[in-house]
Amino acid sequence: MLVVMKNDATEAQVKAVIKEIEGMGYRGVPMPGAQRTAICIVGNTGPVDDSGLMILEGVKETVRVTKQYKLVSRETHPQPTTITIGDINIGAGKPVLMAGPCAVESEEQALTIARRVKKSGAEIFRGGAFKPRTSPYSFQGLGEEGLKILAKVRDETGLLIVTEAIDESSLALVDRYADIIQIGARNMHNYSLLRQAGHASKPVLLKRSFAATIEEWLMAAEYISSEGNSRVILCERGIRTFSDNTRNTLDLSAIPSVKQVSHLPVIVDPSHAAGKRDYVIPLSKGAIAVGADGLLVEVHHDPTHALSDGMQSLYPEQFDELVKEIKGLAP
Amino acid sequence: MLVVMKNDATEAQVKAVIKEIEGMGYRGVPMPGAQRTAICIVGNTGPVDDSGLMILEGVKETVRVTKQYKLVSRETHPQPTTITIGDINIGAGKPVLMAGPCAVESEEQALTIARRVKKSGAEIFRGGAFKPRTSPYSFQGLGEEGLKILAKVRDETGLLIVTEAIDESSLALVDRYADIIQIGARNMHNYSLLRQAGHASKPVLLKRSFAATIEEWLMAAEYISSEGNSRVILCERGIRTFSDNTRNTLDLSAIPSVKQVSHLPVIVDPSHAAGKRDYVIPLSKGAIAVGADGLLVEVHHDPTHALSDGMQSLYPEQFDELVKEIKGLAP
Amino acid sequence: MLVVMKNDATEAQVKAVIKEIEGMGYRGVPMPGAQRTAICIVGNTGPVDDSGLMILEGVKETVRVTKQYKLVSRETHPQPTTITIGDINIGAGKPVLMAGPCAVESEEQALTIARRVKKSGAEIFRGGAFKPRTSPYSFQGLGEEGLKILAKVRDETGLLIVTEAIDESSLALVDRYADIIQIGARNMHNYSLLRQAGHASKPVLLKRSFAATIEEWLMAAEYISSEGNSRVILCERGIRTFSDNTRNTLDLSAIPSVKQVSHLPVIVDPSHAAGKRDYVIPLSKGAIAVGADGLLVEVHHDPTHALSDGMQSLYPEQFDELVKEIKGLAP
Amino acid sequence: MLVVMKNDATEAQVKAVIKEIEGMGYRGVPMPGAQRTAICIVGNTGPVDDSGLMILEGVKETVRVTKQYKLVSRETHPQPTTITIGDINIGAGKPVLMAGPCAVESEEQALTIARRVKKSGAEIFRGGAFKPRTSPYSFQGLGEEGLKILAKVRDETGLLIVTEAIDESSLALVDRYADIIQIGARNMHNYSLLRQAGHASKPVLLKRSFAATIEEWLMAAEYISSEGNSRVILCERGIRTFSDNTRNTLDLSAIPSVKQVSHLPVIVDPSHAAGKRDYVIPLSKGAIAVGADGLLVEVHHDPTHALSDGMQSLYPEQFDELVKEIKGLAP
């Protein structure tokens, strides 16, 4: 349930409502808006009796929320959210470009690629230091060493850093070194990790599991938001289907679907969906045309020798072409 | 196997090769190109002994084809195919717009919608006279009466007509009345119907089954081509997955996938994939941006009263917006 | 809608009800039961006004049917149906065994396998004369020649014959030569063929499409029943999923699901689902244990040389083992 | 590649081999066995030249491993594994029965159900103390309080306890209180948790993710085994498909598929796959008939008031029937 306060409600009135909610055994999360504050009631398993709330000073109305997610919903937050990190605004109209290798392999490799993608127009550098790998015998990433390289990349290039956290200890480290914490598709159902990300100081890039419905994905975002971190960027990266022409089937309908029900920005990773580099440029164009707020693309200066988990990275020249091609496609 | 003739091979030499192929128990299908003719050997189940062919006059080389489709493949026909019907060129760069109701309901309904979508910019009118319905108790279409209405629509508006054939008798009728014969997703595996369409006089719009791989789809096109009708337009309309935000999951990666291996034009039906009208415009933009050669869209002047099989038709104003939005997205 | 007649209603009263239904613009299909007759109203697209029917003599009550299928539903026919062909009862408790090669290759091949599977305990011989093949260049079956061989197999061994029809002309032939007409998975959505099968003189074995829900499958059976042929045997043969350990994922939950809502018998084809022969025996045991009314199994005297569409046939000794293993598993 | 050391190889020899492997650019992971040590070469992307290794002291042979899993494979361990806990042998022929509620709700509830399922024939009690829930606002389990109740259940009934761990801290607790640590479907890709489970003192019940191939599932088991805990029990619980008659599609072909390539025991959870209690008994029979080593079934003394995540628990009388029905189905 949502308690909507009047436009001129005072902070004291908001606090009184929260106290009353806590007295009922629930938790009240205030969500300040441009004009007025709403208070989201969290922790109830059934209908809430709002009679004690309606009579409080400053309360305009109560709204019953039917979906299982609330904080990430447009019902509670009608305007799209822009996430600002440094000079970059994600969700503000201009698509943001995140590019880089699958894995951080060395300082030289990371810097080489970072300088190159920056020149092409990328604003955020991606690269894995902790890699969730299907086989325990595959390369698992450089760990904190990789994070230090990423921090150096930021210092030298000015690019922001997004990199994946895969468990409690890596999340704490990524929160310290990076600018955006990525939760990968395989961890979208890892609710403990989501909760922990809800206490992190950095925005979270939450990939859709390859087996998740839109509702389950938004519920995962709700896990993060309900712990206090409302800066969540969603990322579609393909779902698992019978179709075998691509690694996964990129579900571009997810973009308008998410935007209809949620205020969160949503970007697209065409590299993990396609698998093959030949499809990355057309799918990037499709993603921007359907309304994605940005792209997350694998680029490597030497793709044939990249440590890559079955995906083909773009050549830098292809990334140049991609940047050129998507110009003018966004609204 | 493909027998590639020399640039200066005579018609008599081509005929001699075909005769030799027939003597081997196969069939030879000549495929004239801009510079030279290739002859496709059809009907072999295993490798073909090409020793008797290589010694014939005018033969340049023989090429073993590894895929199970040949005629629709870029291996045998490297340049993209343009299908010309009247003034309209499908596959020539400019996206073609096919629009109209799910079903022809009456002459008035069809004409009302046709005039409206023509005004918006549509070039081809769609509308079902024979409807494949999941339930035997659902409306099955007006039949030949519907085809006559469609012919009248063409006479009055100048729009070309595309409509579905569902069996032998309806295919013969559609071939007579319409400009493009649609084979629906449910009949993509109906090989007898595909063969019959291979003998039709009109181009065929072949929808991808919601459960077909790209290879199976191209093989279905090969059924049509191998009977002599090489004018096949492919149409992606969504595949069946676990995801429930749309009626089917539109697989836009199918466009670059098809274009990489086949020379046939490929269009997109966002209406059947989305189910919900709110997603039709963004998905149309995505389709054009990834490189589709056109769109097949459901539009109705009174969508809430449309006889529609679970899809939501666009309002005419939305179709106007769609036409405006996709301008400038094509290459 | 269902008009349920009183136990002592006369034939003349039944006829009067049907006449009244026809006067309303619908069709009335009488369904005689052990104790009383029900009349199914077919052809309505919306609710039926039953006021004129309720006052007729012999009418006990009217029942609104909510599902889109009626005739194949337990709502209209609560007791399971047994389909009797010669001495064989399908759906009567004892599982029926249908076995034989993928395709009829020659008289000698068919007779060799038929004698062998009969010795093992099979009661019905399977073998394709008309083969729906993904590629137009694959072996398409011996056609009527194959049907004549199958008829000979019946004459010499006493086994009943089940074989596939793929279009109008082959269905007419199969109806003449065989004992059971098979409609394959790829034609489950071919509604014209289903209707034609509804006028055939032989029972129909209706395979589930690899992309069909249970409801769509029952609706396909309804197409056949609504044309007058109520002798339909359903056959589960695997659905298309992301899982790649088998050719298709055998959905054994389909058996209790069908039996809960329909009175039709349902058998299982483990060969097409598994693809690999090693899984055929365990899946056959599973099928009988969940309650299937029989099995359809590919067996060949020389599997490594079988003309088979990607499935591995069992060796005859494996079929002996299968027959032994499933003994005692049925209720 | 695996470098197998001689039985009497010294630690220095093992170290020399690892050093040589590192010199080749890979990593060497020693895997000490009962009799001898093998060294697994990790990090190679193509074939390894073993000539420099074969000549080292103490090396018996090198084995090329084709699959990405090794320890759980029949290639390295040809005989099926039996996991013994107290008096119970899992994988030894007789199916083991695990039953109980979805969640531990109270001591009284747990004890009531435990006594009842024990009477029916269950040997292991299931019940969740930590519940991974799609929504952050759903009941998340009693936590350690629930584990204490489960320990009491064991003390009072003699039933062994299996319960789920969802993160590092709960895994440590479950390892302390329970007899088998369950890793749920949603955490099958949580490689950090799998590694931690590899250091636990108790056997692990590893559920298949609803989106995992057999190979990915075995790779998850390999994560656990490669850390030292080889006592892994696999559990099939249904995969996500388009089919909507059940909550998930139970893939019983997974049982013979796993048994063909792995030595680990594999059981089936029909409750989570079916969703509806009517299908649990037939699917249980199917599971045992295909060769499953046991069942994990939800049973509740008052199913209509159970705290259950969308599944229907069996009534105790139905569980009695289930136990009776599966008798005689196992080999």
Short mmCIF file of C-alpha atoms in Angstrom, two decimals, chain A:
data_model
loop_
_atom_site.label_atom_id
_atom_site.label_comp_id
_atom_site.label_asym_id
_atom_site.label_seq_id
_atom_site.Cartn_x
_atom_site.Cartn_y
_atom_site.Cartn_z
CA MET A 1 0.00 0.00 0.00
CA LEU A 2 1.01 3.57 -0.72
CA VAL A 3 0.17 6.49 1.53
CA VAL A 4 0.13 9.63 -0.61
CA MET A 5 0.77 12.82 1.37
CA LYS A 6 -0.70 16.20 0.52
CA ASN A 7 1.48 18.64 -1.41
CA ASP A 8 1.93 20.81 1.66
CA ALA A 9 2.48 18.00 4.13
CA THR A 10 5.25 18.71 6.59
CA GLU A 11 8.18 16.48 7.39
CA ALA A 12 6.77 15.96 10.84
CA GLN A 13 3.54 14.69 9.34
CA VAL A 14 5.47 12.24 7.14
CA LYS A 15 7.34 10.99 10.21
CA ALA A 16 4.10 10.54 12.10
CA VAL A 17 2.70 8.40 9.33
CA ILE A 18 5.83 6.24 9.28
CA LYS A 19 5.61 5.81 13.03
CA GLU A 20 1.98 4.75 12.76
CA ILE A 21 2.92 2.22 10.04
CA GLU A 22 5.64 0.79 12.26
CA GLY A 23 3.12 0.53 15.05
CA MET A 24 1.07 -1.67 12.75
CA GLY A 25 4.04 -4.03 12.38
CA TYR A 26 5.18 -2.93 8.93
CA ARG A 27 7.87 -0.67 7.56
CA GLY A 28 7.25 2.72 5.92
CA VAL A 29 9.61 3.83 3.13
CA PRO A 30 9.26 7.52 2.22
CA MET A 31 9.58 8.30 -1.50
CA PRO A 32 9.95 12.06 -1.99
CA GLY A 33 8.64 13.28 -5.37
CA ALA A 34 8.83 16.62 -7.16
CA GLN A 35 5.56 17.82 -5.68
CA ARG A 36 4.66 15.49 -2.88
CA THR A 37 5.84 12.55 -0.84
CA ALA A 38 4.39 9.05 -0.91
CA ILE A 39 5.10 6.47 1.77
CA CYS A 40 5.34 2.85 0.70
CA ILE A 41 4.22 0.22 3.22
CA VAL A 42 6.57 -2.75 3.09
CA GLY A 43 6.36 -6.04 4.96
CA ASN A 44 2.68 -6.76 4.81
CA THR A 45 1.67 -10.17 3.50
CA GLY A 46 -2.02 -9.41 3.13
CA PRO A 47 -4.30 -6.37 2.84
CA VAL A 48 -3.53 -3.46 5.14
CA ASP A 49 -6.22 -1.76 7.20
CA ASP A 50 -5.76 1.89 6.27
CA SER A 51 -8.38 3.37 8.61
CA GLY A 52 -5.79 4.49 11.18
CA LEU A 53 -3.70 6.14 8.47
CA MET A 54 -6.44 8.04 6.67
CA ILE A 55 -7.16 10.13 9.72
CA LEU A 56 -3.59 11.35 10.17
CA GLU A 57 -2.71 14.96 9.35
CA GLY A 58 -1.26 15.55 5.86
CA VAL A 59 -2.48 12.29 4.37
CA LYS A 60 -4.20 12.79 1.00
CA GLU A 61 -5.11 9.23 0.10
CA THR A 62 -4.03 5.60 0.25
CA VAL A 63 -3.50 3.53 -2.89
CA ARG A 64 -3.62 -0.26 -2.93
CA VAL A 65 -0.81 -1.68 -5.06
CA THR A 66 -1.74 -4.84 -6.90
CA LYS A 67 1.65 -5.82 -8.34
CA GLN A 68 4.21 -7.56 -6.16
CA TYR A 69 6.71 -4.82 -6.83
CA LYS A 70 6.06 -1.32 -5.59
CA LEU A 71 9.14 0.88 -5.41
CA VAL A 72 10.22 0.19 -8.98
CA SER A 73 6.67 0.57 -10.30
CA ARG A 74 5.23 3.48 -12.23
CA GLU A 75 2.20 3.23 -9.96
CA THR A 76 4.28 4.65 -7.14
CA HIS A 77 6.67 6.72 -9.25
CA PRO A 78 5.05 7.82 -12.52
CA GLN A 79 8.01 9.72 -14.01
CA PRO A 80 11.00 7.91 -15.56
CA THR A 81 14.08 7.90 -13.34
CA THR A 82 17.37 9.38 -14.49
CA ILE A 83 20.46 7.97 -12.84
CA THR A 84 23.27 10.47 -12.72
CA ILE A 85 26.87 9.40 -12.21
CA GLY A 86 29.38 12.16 -12.61
CA ASP A 87 28.55 13.89 -15.88
CA ILE A 88 26.57 10.99 -17.24
CA ASN A 89 22.79 10.73 -17.12
CA ILE A 90 21.30 7.33 -17.74
CA GLY A 91 17.65 7.42 -18.74
CA ALA A 92 17.62 11.06 -19.80
CA GLY A 93 17.13 10.54 -23.55
CA LYS A 94 20.62 10.29 -24.94
CA PRO A 95 21.70 6.61 -25.04
CA VAL A 96 24.74 5.85 -22.92
CA LEU A 97 27.50 3.64 -24.33
CA MET A 98 29.27 1.08 -22.13
CA ALA A 99 32.01 -0.84 -23.89
CA GLY A 100 35.06 -2.93 -23.18
CA PRO A 101 36.34 -6.47 -23.01
CA CYS A 102 34.64 -9.51 -21.49
CA ALA A 103 37.41 -9.84 -18.92
CA VAL A 104 40.20 -7.64 -17.65
CA GLU A 105 43.26 -9.56 -18.78
CA SER A 106 46.06 -7.11 -17.99
CA GLU A 107 46.64 -3.41 -17.43
CA GLU A 108 47.96 -3.02 -20.95
CA GLN A 109 44.98 -4.81 -22.48
CA ALA A 110 42.47 -2.79 -20.43
CA LEU A 111 44.10 0.56 -21.14
CA THR A 112 44.51 -0.18 -24.84
CA ILE A 113 40.85 -1.00 -25.23
CA ALA A 114 39.65 1.80 -22.93
CA ARG A 115 41.50 4.50 -24.84
CA ARG A 116 40.18 3.11 -28.11
CA VAL A 117 36.50 2.89 -27.07
CA LYS A 118 36.70 6.33 -25.46
CA LYS A 119 37.86 7.69 -28.80
CA SER A 120 34.87 6.02 -30.46
CA GLY A 121 32.46 7.66 -28.05
CA ALA A 122 32.04 5.29 -25.11
CA GLU A 123 31.42 6.89 -21.73
CA ILE A 124 31.61 3.87 -19.45
CA PHE A 125 34.20 1.10 -19.51
CA ARG A 126 33.17 -2.48 -18.88
CA GLY A 127 35.44 -5.40 -18.05
CA GLY A 128 35.09 -8.36 -15.70
CA ALA A 129 37.36 -8.85 -12.72
CA PHE A 130 35.15 -11.53 -11.20
CA LYS A 131 33.76 -13.90 -13.84
CA PRO A 132 30.91 -16.32 -13.14
CA ARG A 133 31.92 -19.29 -15.26
CA THR A 134 29.90 -22.41 -16.04
CA SER A 135 32.97 -24.59 -15.52
CA PRO A 136 35.07 -24.42 -12.37
CA TYR A 137 38.11 -24.94 -14.57
CA SER A 138 37.61 -21.82 -16.70
CA PHE A 139 39.39 -18.53 -16.07
CA GLN A 140 37.62 -16.85 -13.16
CA GLY A 141 39.01 -13.34 -13.51
CA LEU A 142 41.86 -11.40 -11.91
CA GLY A 143 39.83 -10.49 -8.80
CA GLU A 144 40.86 -7.40 -6.82
CA GLU A 145 43.93 -7.08 -9.08
CA GLY A 146 41.50 -6.57 -11.96
CA LEU A 147 39.58 -3.95 -9.99
CA LYS A 148 42.76 -2.01 -9.41
CA ILE A 149 43.43 -2.05 -13.14
CA LEU A 150 39.91 -0.76 -13.74
CA ALA A 151 40.45 2.07 -11.25
CA LYS A 152 43.61 2.97 -13.13
CA VAL A 153 41.67 2.96 -16.39
CA ARG A 154 39.28 5.49 -14.87
CA ASP A 155 42.13 7.65 -13.65
CA GLU A 156 43.86 7.66 -17.01
CA THR A 157 40.87 7.92 -19.34
CA GLY A 158 38.09 9.51 -17.32
CA LEU A 159 35.75 6.68 -18.30
CA LEU A 160 33.43 5.45 -15.58
CA ILE A 161 33.72 1.79 -14.60
CA VAL A 162 31.06 -0.94 -14.54
CA THR A 163 32.08 -4.42 -13.44
CA GLU A 164 30.39 -7.50 -12.06
CA ALA A 165 30.09 -8.64 -8.47
CA ILE A 166 29.35 -12.31 -7.90
CA ASP A 167 29.16 -12.71 -4.15
CA GLU A 168 29.34 -10.85 -0.84
CA SER A 169 33.06 -10.28 -0.80
CA SER A 170 33.37 -9.25 -4.44
CA LEU A 171 30.39 -6.92 -4.09
CA ALA A 172 32.06 -5.06 -1.26
CA LEU A 173 35.20 -4.69 -3.38
CA VAL A 174 33.35 -3.65 -6.54
CA ASP A 175 31.43 -1.08 -4.50
CA ARG A 176 34.76 0.39 -3.44
CA TYR A 177 36.57 0.45 -6.82
CA ALA A 178 33.87 0.79 -9.50
CA ASP A 179 31.20 3.34 -10.41
CA ILE A 180 28.44 0.87 -11.24
CA ILE A 181 28.00 -2.59 -9.69
CA GLN A 182 26.88 -5.19 -12.21
CA ILE A 183 24.72 -8.12 -11.06
CA GLY A 184 24.89 -10.74 -13.78
CA ALA A 185 22.09 -12.79 -15.29
CA ARG A 186 23.02 -15.89 -13.31
CA ASN A 187 22.73 -13.99 -10.03
CA MET A 188 19.43 -12.25 -10.75
CA HIS A 189 17.72 -14.84 -8.52
CA ASN A 190 20.43 -14.59 -5.83
CA TYR A 191 18.29 -12.67 -3.38
CA SER A 192 20.94 -12.37 -0.68
CA LEU A 193 23.28 -10.68 -3.14
CA LEU A 194 20.45 -8.39 -4.29
CA ARG A 195 19.76 -7.35 -0.71
CA GLN A 196 23.43 -6.62 -0.18
CA ALA A 197 23.45 -4.53 -3.36
CA GLY A 198 20.58 -2.63 -1.80
CA HIS A 199 23.02 -1.38 0.83
CA ALA A 200 25.81 -0.49 -1.61
CA SER A 201 26.84 3.10 -2.28
CA LYS A 202 26.93 2.77 -6.07
CA PRO A 203 24.18 2.30 -8.67
CA VAL A 204 23.43 -1.30 -9.72
CA LEU A 205 23.25 -2.62 -13.29
CA LEU A 206 20.86 -5.57 -12.98
CA LYS A 207 20.89 -8.01 -15.88
CA ARG A 208 17.78 -10.02 -16.68
CA SER A 209 18.24 -13.73 -16.08
CA PHE A 210 18.00 -15.68 -19.32
CA ALA A 211 15.05 -17.48 -17.77
CA ALA A 212 13.23 -14.61 -16.06
CA THR A 213 9.90 -13.07 -16.89
CA ILE A 214 9.67 -9.29 -16.83
CA GLU A 215 7.85 -9.50 -13.51
CA GLU A 216 10.56 -11.61 -11.89
CA TRP A 217 13.19 -9.19 -13.15
CA LEU A 218 11.37 -6.21 -11.68
CA MET A 219 10.94 -8.11 -8.45
CA ALA A 220 14.70 -8.59 -8.34
CA ALA A 221 15.08 -4.82 -8.78
CA GLU A 222 12.56 -4.41 -5.98
CA TYR A 223 14.81 -6.48 -3.70
CA ILE A 224 17.57 -3.90 -4.23
CA SER A 225 15.28 -0.88 -3.93
CA SER A 226 13.51 -2.15 -0.85
CA GLU A 227 16.85 -2.18 1.00
CA GLY A 228 17.43 1.46 0.17
CA ASN A 229 19.38 1.61 -3.09
CA SER A 230 16.92 2.96 -5.64
CA ARG A 231 19.57 3.56 -8.33
CA VAL A 232 18.98 0.46 -10.44
CA ILE A 233 19.65 0.23 -14.19
CA LEU A 234 18.04 -2.77 -15.89
CA CYS A 235 19.82 -4.63 -18.70
CA GLU A 236 18.20 -7.02 -21.22
CA ARG A 237 20.70 -9.58 -22.54
CA GLY A 238 18.68 -12.32 -24.22
CA ILE A 239 16.54 -15.20 -23.03
CA ARG A 240 16.91 -18.92 -23.48
CA THR A 241 14.66 -20.34 -26.21
CA PHE A 242 14.70 -23.20 -28.69
CA SER A 243 16.06 -20.90 -31.39
CA ASP A 244 19.70 -21.59 -32.19
CA ASN A 245 20.71 -18.83 -34.59
CA THR A 246 21.94 -16.72 -31.70
CA ARG A 247 23.43 -17.59 -28.31
CA ASN A 248 20.24 -16.32 -26.66
CA THR A 249 17.15 -14.69 -28.13
CA LEU A 250 17.33 -10.93 -27.56
CA ASP A 251 13.87 -9.88 -26.31
CA LEU A 252 13.65 -6.28 -27.46
CA SER A 253 9.96 -6.23 -26.48
CA ALA A 254 11.29 -6.17 -22.93
CA ILE A 255 12.18 -2.50 -23.37
CA PRO A 256 8.64 -1.15 -23.95
CA SER A 257 7.30 -3.75 -21.50
CA VAL A 258 9.54 -2.52 -18.72
CA LYS A 259 9.03 1.12 -19.53
CA GLN A 260 5.28 0.69 -19.36
CA VAL A 261 5.28 -0.59 -15.80
CA SER A 262 8.52 0.67 -14.28
CA HIS A 263 10.29 4.02 -14.04
CA LEU A 264 13.77 2.49 -14.13
CA PRO A 265 16.11 3.00 -17.10
CA VAL A 266 16.80 -0.07 -19.19
CA ILE A 267 19.75 -0.78 -21.47
CA VAL A 268 20.59 -3.66 -23.82
CA ASP A 269 23.59 -6.00 -24.09
CA PRO A 270 23.57 -7.23 -27.69
CA SER A 271 26.90 -9.07 -27.35
CA HIS A 272 25.77 -11.73 -24.88
CA ALA A 273 22.51 -12.27 -26.76
CA ALA A 274 24.01 -12.55 -30.24
CA GLY A 275 27.18 -14.47 -29.49
CA LYS A 276 28.27 -13.67 -33.04
CA ARG A 277 29.76 -10.26 -33.76
CA ASP A 278 27.99 -9.94 -37.11
CA TYR A 279 24.67 -9.40 -35.35
CA VAL A 280 25.85 -6.88 -32.75
CA ILE A 281 25.50 -3.76 -34.92
CA PRO A 282 21.99 -4.52 -36.26
CA LEU A 283 20.78 -5.54 -32.79
CA SER A 284 22.28 -2.37 -31.29
CA LYS A 285 20.36 -0.31 -33.81
CA GLY A 286 17.19 -2.24 -33.00
CA ALA A 287 17.74 -1.71 -29.28
CA ILE A 288 18.10 2.05 -29.58
CA ALA A 289 15.15 2.25 -31.97
CA VAL A 290 12.81 0.45 -29.53
CA GLY A 291 13.82 2.92 -26.85
CA ALA A 292 16.71 1.47 -24.84
CA ASP A 293 18.57 3.96 -22.67
CA GLY A 294 21.97 2.62 -23.63
CA LEU A 295 24.12 -0.29 -24.75
CA LEU A 296 26.63 -2.59 -23.09
CA VAL A 297 28.94 -3.93 -25.79
CA GLU A 298 31.98 -6.20 -25.81
CA VAL A 299 34.91 -4.66 -27.69
CA HIS A 300 38.47 -5.98 -27.81
CA HIS A 301 41.53 -4.75 -29.67
CA ASP A 302 42.37 -8.36 -30.55
CA PRO A 303 39.10 -10.33 -30.48
CA THR A 304 40.54 -13.60 -31.70
CA HIS A 305 42.73 -13.80 -28.60
CA ALA A 306 40.18 -12.43 -26.13
CA LEU A 307 39.38 -14.40 -22.97
CA SER A 308 35.70 -14.48 -23.77
CA ASP A 309 32.98 -16.81 -22.55
CA GLY A 310 31.63 -17.86 -25.96
CA MET A 311 30.87 -14.34 -27.17
CA GLN A 312 32.62 -12.65 -30.05
CA SER A 313 33.87 -9.17 -29.18
CA LEU A 314 33.64 -6.41 -31.76
CA TYR A 315 36.75 -5.12 -33.46
CA PRO A 316 37.34 -1.45 -32.55
CA GLU A 317 36.49 -0.41 -36.14
CA GLN A 318 33.14 -2.19 -35.80
CA PHE A 319 32.48 -0.29 -32.60
CA ASP A 320 33.21 2.97 -34.47
CA GLU A 321 30.63 1.88 -37.04
CA LEU A 322 28.14 0.97 -34.32
CA VAL A 323 28.44 4.42 -32.73
CA LYS A 324 27.93 6.02 -36.12
CA GLU A 325 24.96 3.82 -36.99
CA ILE A 326 22.98 4.48 -33.83
CA LYS A 327 23.27 8.24 -34.17
CA GLY A 328 19.92 9.66 -35.00
CA LEU A 329 18.00 6.52 -33.99
CA ALA A 330 17.17 7.70 -30.47
CA PRO A 331 14.12 9.94 -30.03
#
